[in-house]
Short mmCIF file of C-alpha atoms in Angstrom, two decimals:
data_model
loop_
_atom_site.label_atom_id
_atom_site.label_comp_id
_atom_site.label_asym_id
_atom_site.label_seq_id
_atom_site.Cartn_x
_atom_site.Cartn_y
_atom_site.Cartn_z
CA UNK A 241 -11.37 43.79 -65.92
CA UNK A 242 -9.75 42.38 -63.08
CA UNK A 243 -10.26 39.17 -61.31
CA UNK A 244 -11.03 38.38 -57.94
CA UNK A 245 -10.15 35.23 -56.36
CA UNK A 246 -11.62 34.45 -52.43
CA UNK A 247 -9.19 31.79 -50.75
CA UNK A 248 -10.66 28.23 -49.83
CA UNK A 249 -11.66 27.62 -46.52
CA UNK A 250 -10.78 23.75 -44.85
CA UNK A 251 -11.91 21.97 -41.49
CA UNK A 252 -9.28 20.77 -39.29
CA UNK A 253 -11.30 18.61 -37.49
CA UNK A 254 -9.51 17.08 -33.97
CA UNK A 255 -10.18 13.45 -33.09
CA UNK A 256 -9.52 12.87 -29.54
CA UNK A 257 -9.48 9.19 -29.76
CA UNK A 258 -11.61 9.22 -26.17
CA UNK A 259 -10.00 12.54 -24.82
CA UNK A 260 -12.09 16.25 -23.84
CA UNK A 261 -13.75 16.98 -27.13
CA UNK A 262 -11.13 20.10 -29.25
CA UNK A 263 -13.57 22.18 -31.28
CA UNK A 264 -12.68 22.19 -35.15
CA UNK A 265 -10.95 24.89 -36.79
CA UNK A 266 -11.43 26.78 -40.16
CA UNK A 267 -8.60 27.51 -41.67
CA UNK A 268 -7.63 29.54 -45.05
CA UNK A 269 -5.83 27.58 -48.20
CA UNK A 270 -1.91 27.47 -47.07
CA UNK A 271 -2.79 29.09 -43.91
CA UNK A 272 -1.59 27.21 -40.37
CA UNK A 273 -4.53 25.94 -38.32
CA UNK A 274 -3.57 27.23 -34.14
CA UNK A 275 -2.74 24.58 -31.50
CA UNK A 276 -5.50 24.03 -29.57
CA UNK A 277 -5.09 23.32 -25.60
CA UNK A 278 -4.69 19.61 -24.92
CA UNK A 279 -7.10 18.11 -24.43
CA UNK A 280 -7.43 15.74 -21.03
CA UNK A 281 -8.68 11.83 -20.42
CA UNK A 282 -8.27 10.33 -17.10
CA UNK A 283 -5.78 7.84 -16.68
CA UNK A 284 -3.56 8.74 -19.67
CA UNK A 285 -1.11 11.30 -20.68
CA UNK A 286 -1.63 13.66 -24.03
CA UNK A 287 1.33 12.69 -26.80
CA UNK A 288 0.35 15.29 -29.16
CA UNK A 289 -1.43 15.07 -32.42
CA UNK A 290 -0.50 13.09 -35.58
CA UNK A 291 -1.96 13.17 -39.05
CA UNK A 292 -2.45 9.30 -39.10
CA UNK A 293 -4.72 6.92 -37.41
CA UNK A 294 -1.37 4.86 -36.95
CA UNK A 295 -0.25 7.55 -34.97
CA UNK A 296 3.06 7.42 -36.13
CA UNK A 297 3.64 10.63 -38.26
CA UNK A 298 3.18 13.64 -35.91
CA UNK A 299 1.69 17.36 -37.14
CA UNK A 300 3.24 20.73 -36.78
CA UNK A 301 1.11 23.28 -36.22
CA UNK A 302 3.44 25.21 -38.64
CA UNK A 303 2.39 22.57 -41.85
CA UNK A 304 0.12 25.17 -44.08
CA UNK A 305 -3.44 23.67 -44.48
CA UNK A 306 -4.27 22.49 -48.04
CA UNK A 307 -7.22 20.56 -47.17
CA UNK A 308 -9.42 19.26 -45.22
CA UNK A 309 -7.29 17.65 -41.85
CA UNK A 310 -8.18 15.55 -39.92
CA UNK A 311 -5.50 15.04 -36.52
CA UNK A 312 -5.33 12.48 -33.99
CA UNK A 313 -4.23 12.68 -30.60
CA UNK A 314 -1.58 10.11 -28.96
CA UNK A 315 -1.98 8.89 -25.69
CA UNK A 316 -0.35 7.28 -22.90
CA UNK A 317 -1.10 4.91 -20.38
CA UNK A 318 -0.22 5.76 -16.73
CA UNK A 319 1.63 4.26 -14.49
CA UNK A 320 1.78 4.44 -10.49
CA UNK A 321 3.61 3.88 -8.02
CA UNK A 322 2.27 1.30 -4.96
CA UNK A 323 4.71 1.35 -2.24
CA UNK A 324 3.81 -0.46 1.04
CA UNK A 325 5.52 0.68 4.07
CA UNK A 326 5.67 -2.38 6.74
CA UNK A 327 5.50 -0.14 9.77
CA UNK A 328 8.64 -1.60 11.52
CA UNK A 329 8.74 -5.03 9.52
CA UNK A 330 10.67 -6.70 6.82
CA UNK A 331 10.97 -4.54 3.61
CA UNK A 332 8.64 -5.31 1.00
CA UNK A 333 9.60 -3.89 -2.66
CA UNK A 334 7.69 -1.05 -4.66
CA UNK A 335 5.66 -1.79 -7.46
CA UNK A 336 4.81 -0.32 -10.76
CA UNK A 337 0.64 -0.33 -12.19
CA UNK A 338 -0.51 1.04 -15.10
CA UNK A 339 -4.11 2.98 -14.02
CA UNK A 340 -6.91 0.82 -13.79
CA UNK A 341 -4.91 -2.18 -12.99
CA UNK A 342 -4.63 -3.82 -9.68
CA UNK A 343 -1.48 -4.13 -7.39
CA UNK A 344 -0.10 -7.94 -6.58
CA UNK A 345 -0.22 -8.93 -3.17
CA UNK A 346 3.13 -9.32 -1.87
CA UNK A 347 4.22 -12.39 0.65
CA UNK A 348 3.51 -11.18 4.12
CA UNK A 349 6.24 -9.03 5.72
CA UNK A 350 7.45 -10.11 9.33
CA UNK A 351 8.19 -8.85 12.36
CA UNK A 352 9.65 -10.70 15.57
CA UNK A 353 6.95 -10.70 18.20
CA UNK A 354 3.91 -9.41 15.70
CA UNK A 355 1.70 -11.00 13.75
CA UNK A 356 0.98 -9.15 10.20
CA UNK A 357 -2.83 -7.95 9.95
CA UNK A 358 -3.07 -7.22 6.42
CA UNK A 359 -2.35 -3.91 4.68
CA UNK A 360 -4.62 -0.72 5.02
CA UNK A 361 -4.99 2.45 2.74
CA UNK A 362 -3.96 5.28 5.75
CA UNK A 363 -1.76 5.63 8.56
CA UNK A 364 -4.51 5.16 11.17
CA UNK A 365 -5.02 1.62 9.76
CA UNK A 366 -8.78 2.10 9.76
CA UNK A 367 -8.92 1.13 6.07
CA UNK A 368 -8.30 -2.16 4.73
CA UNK A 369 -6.83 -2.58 1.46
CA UNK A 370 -8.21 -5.12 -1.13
CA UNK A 371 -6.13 -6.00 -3.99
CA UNK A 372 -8.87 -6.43 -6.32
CA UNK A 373 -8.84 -2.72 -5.75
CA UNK A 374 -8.00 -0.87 -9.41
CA UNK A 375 -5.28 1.44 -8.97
CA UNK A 376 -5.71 5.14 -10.25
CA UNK A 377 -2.74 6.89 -8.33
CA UNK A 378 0.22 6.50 -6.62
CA UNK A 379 -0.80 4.78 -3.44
CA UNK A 380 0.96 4.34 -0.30
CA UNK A 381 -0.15 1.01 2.19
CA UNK A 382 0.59 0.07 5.50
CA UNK A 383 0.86 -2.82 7.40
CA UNK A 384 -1.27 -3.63 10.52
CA UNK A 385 0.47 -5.42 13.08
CA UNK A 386 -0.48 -7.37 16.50
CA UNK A 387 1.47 -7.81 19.11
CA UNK A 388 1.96 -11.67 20.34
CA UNK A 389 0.82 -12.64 23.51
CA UNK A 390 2.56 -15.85 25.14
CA UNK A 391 1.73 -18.28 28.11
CA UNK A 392 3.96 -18.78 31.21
CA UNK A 393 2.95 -22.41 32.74
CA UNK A 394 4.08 -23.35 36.19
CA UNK A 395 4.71 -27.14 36.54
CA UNK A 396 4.60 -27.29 40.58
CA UNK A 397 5.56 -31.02 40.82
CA UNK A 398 2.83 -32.07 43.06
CA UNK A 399 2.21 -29.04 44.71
CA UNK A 400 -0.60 -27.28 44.27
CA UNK A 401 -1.65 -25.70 41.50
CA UNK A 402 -0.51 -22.42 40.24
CA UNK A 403 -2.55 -20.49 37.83
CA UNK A 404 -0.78 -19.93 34.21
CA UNK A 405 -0.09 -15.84 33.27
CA UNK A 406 -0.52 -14.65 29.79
CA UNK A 407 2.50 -12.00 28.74
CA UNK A 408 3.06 -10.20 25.70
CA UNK A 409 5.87 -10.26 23.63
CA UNK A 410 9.27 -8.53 25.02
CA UNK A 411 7.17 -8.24 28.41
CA UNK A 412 8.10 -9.93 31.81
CA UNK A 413 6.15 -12.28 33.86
CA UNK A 414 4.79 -11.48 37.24
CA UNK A 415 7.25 -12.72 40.04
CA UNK A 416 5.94 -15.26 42.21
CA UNK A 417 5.92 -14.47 46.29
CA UNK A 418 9.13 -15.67 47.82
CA UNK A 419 9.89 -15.24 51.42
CA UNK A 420 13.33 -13.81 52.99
CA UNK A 421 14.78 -17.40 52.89
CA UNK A 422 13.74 -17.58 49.01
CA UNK A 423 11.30 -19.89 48.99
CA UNK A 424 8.00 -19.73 47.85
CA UNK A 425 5.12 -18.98 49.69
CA UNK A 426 1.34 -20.11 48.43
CA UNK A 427 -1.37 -19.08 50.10
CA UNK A 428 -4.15 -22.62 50.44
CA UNK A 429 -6.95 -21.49 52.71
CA UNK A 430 -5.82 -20.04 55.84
CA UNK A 431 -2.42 -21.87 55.62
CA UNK A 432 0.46 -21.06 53.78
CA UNK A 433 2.59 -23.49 52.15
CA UNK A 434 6.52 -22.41 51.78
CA UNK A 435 8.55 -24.63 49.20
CA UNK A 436 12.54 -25.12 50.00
CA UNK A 437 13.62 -24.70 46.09
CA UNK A 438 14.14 -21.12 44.97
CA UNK A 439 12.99 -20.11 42.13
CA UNK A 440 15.37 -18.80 39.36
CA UNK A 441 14.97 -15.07 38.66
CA UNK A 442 12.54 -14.94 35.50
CA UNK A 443 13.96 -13.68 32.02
CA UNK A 444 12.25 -11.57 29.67
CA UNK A 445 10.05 -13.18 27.32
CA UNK A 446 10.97 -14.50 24.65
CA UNK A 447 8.81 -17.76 24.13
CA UNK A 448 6.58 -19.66 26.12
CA UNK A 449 8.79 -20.86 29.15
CA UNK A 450 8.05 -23.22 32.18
CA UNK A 451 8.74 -22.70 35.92
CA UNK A 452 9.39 -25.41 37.90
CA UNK A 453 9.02 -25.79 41.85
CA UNK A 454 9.10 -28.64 44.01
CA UNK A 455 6.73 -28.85 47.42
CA UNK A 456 6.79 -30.31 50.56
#
């Protein structure tokens, strides 16, 4: 008479604590249950399995089973990288967001002659960029800029009147008509006035700036 013994069968069951669902394995007494792919969840990065809730003892998948197992997979929050290029203006520093979270919005970059028009999603600056947005990746911005437009008045000193010129920033105003003897010549009607001061040669822009001229 001889007996016959048939080995135990256990469930390693895997618990992906909100991960892709790992199908359970059956596994002989003292046998080794098979690592099973990892499994994914957006947002986080797989740690591995552990044989605790706690997550603080970690399983080999070369432990022999001797019962029923129950493993617990360890993840990760992710973090991304925001990094704003200024598109010509001051620097303004990377940050670091774990997924889901949203970005702080920096103090507004400068640049001499532009005014900053907020930060946009793509190069083409056809997206504008909220930061109540929740960031899920690493995510480049980019800052919109205008360029400043400035106002040349002419103070004629009791002559007549001559209209004010709007020029952007870094551009030149338009040169007034002087005659050969450098004085200049307004056109009132059919006459024309000519006025004895010359006129300084006009500088590039830089801030609003007055011309003077006096009549006679």
């Amino acid at each position: 008479m001889y007996a016959k013994w048939t080995p135990i069968n256990y469930t390693v069951t895997f618990n992906s604590n909100g991960g892709t669902a790992v199908a359970n394995q059956t596994v002989s007494y003292n046998s080794n249950a098979t690592a099973p792919a990892a499994p994914t969840r957006t947002g986080y990065t797989f740690g591995g399995w552990y044989s605790n809730t706690g997550l603080t003892t970690s399983f080999a998948f070369t432990t022999p089973i001797t019962g029923n197992t129950t493993l617990y997979a360890k993840w990760t929050l992710n973090s991304y990288t925001v990094t704003f290029n200024s598109n010509g203006g001051s620097t303004v520093s990377n940050q670091t967001v774990s997924h889901n979270n949203t970005a702080t919005a920096p103090a507004n970059p400068t640049k001499t002659g532009y005014t900053f028009g907020g930060w946009y999603t793509n190069a083409a600056l056809s997206t504008a960029f909220t930061f109540t947005t929740a960031i899920t990746g690493n995510t480049t911005l980019y800052a919109k800029w205008t360029l400043n437009n400035y106002t040349v008045t002419f103070n004629s000193n009791g002559g007549s009147a001559v209209a004010s010129q709007t020029v952007s920033y870094n551009n030149t105003a338009t040169r007034l008509p002087i005659d050969e003897d450098g004085r200049i010549r307004s056109e009132v009607g059919i006459r024309t006035r000519l006025y004895r001061q010359r006129l300084p040669s006009l500088r590039r822009l830089q801030e609003t700036q007055r011309y003077m001229r006096s009549g006679i």
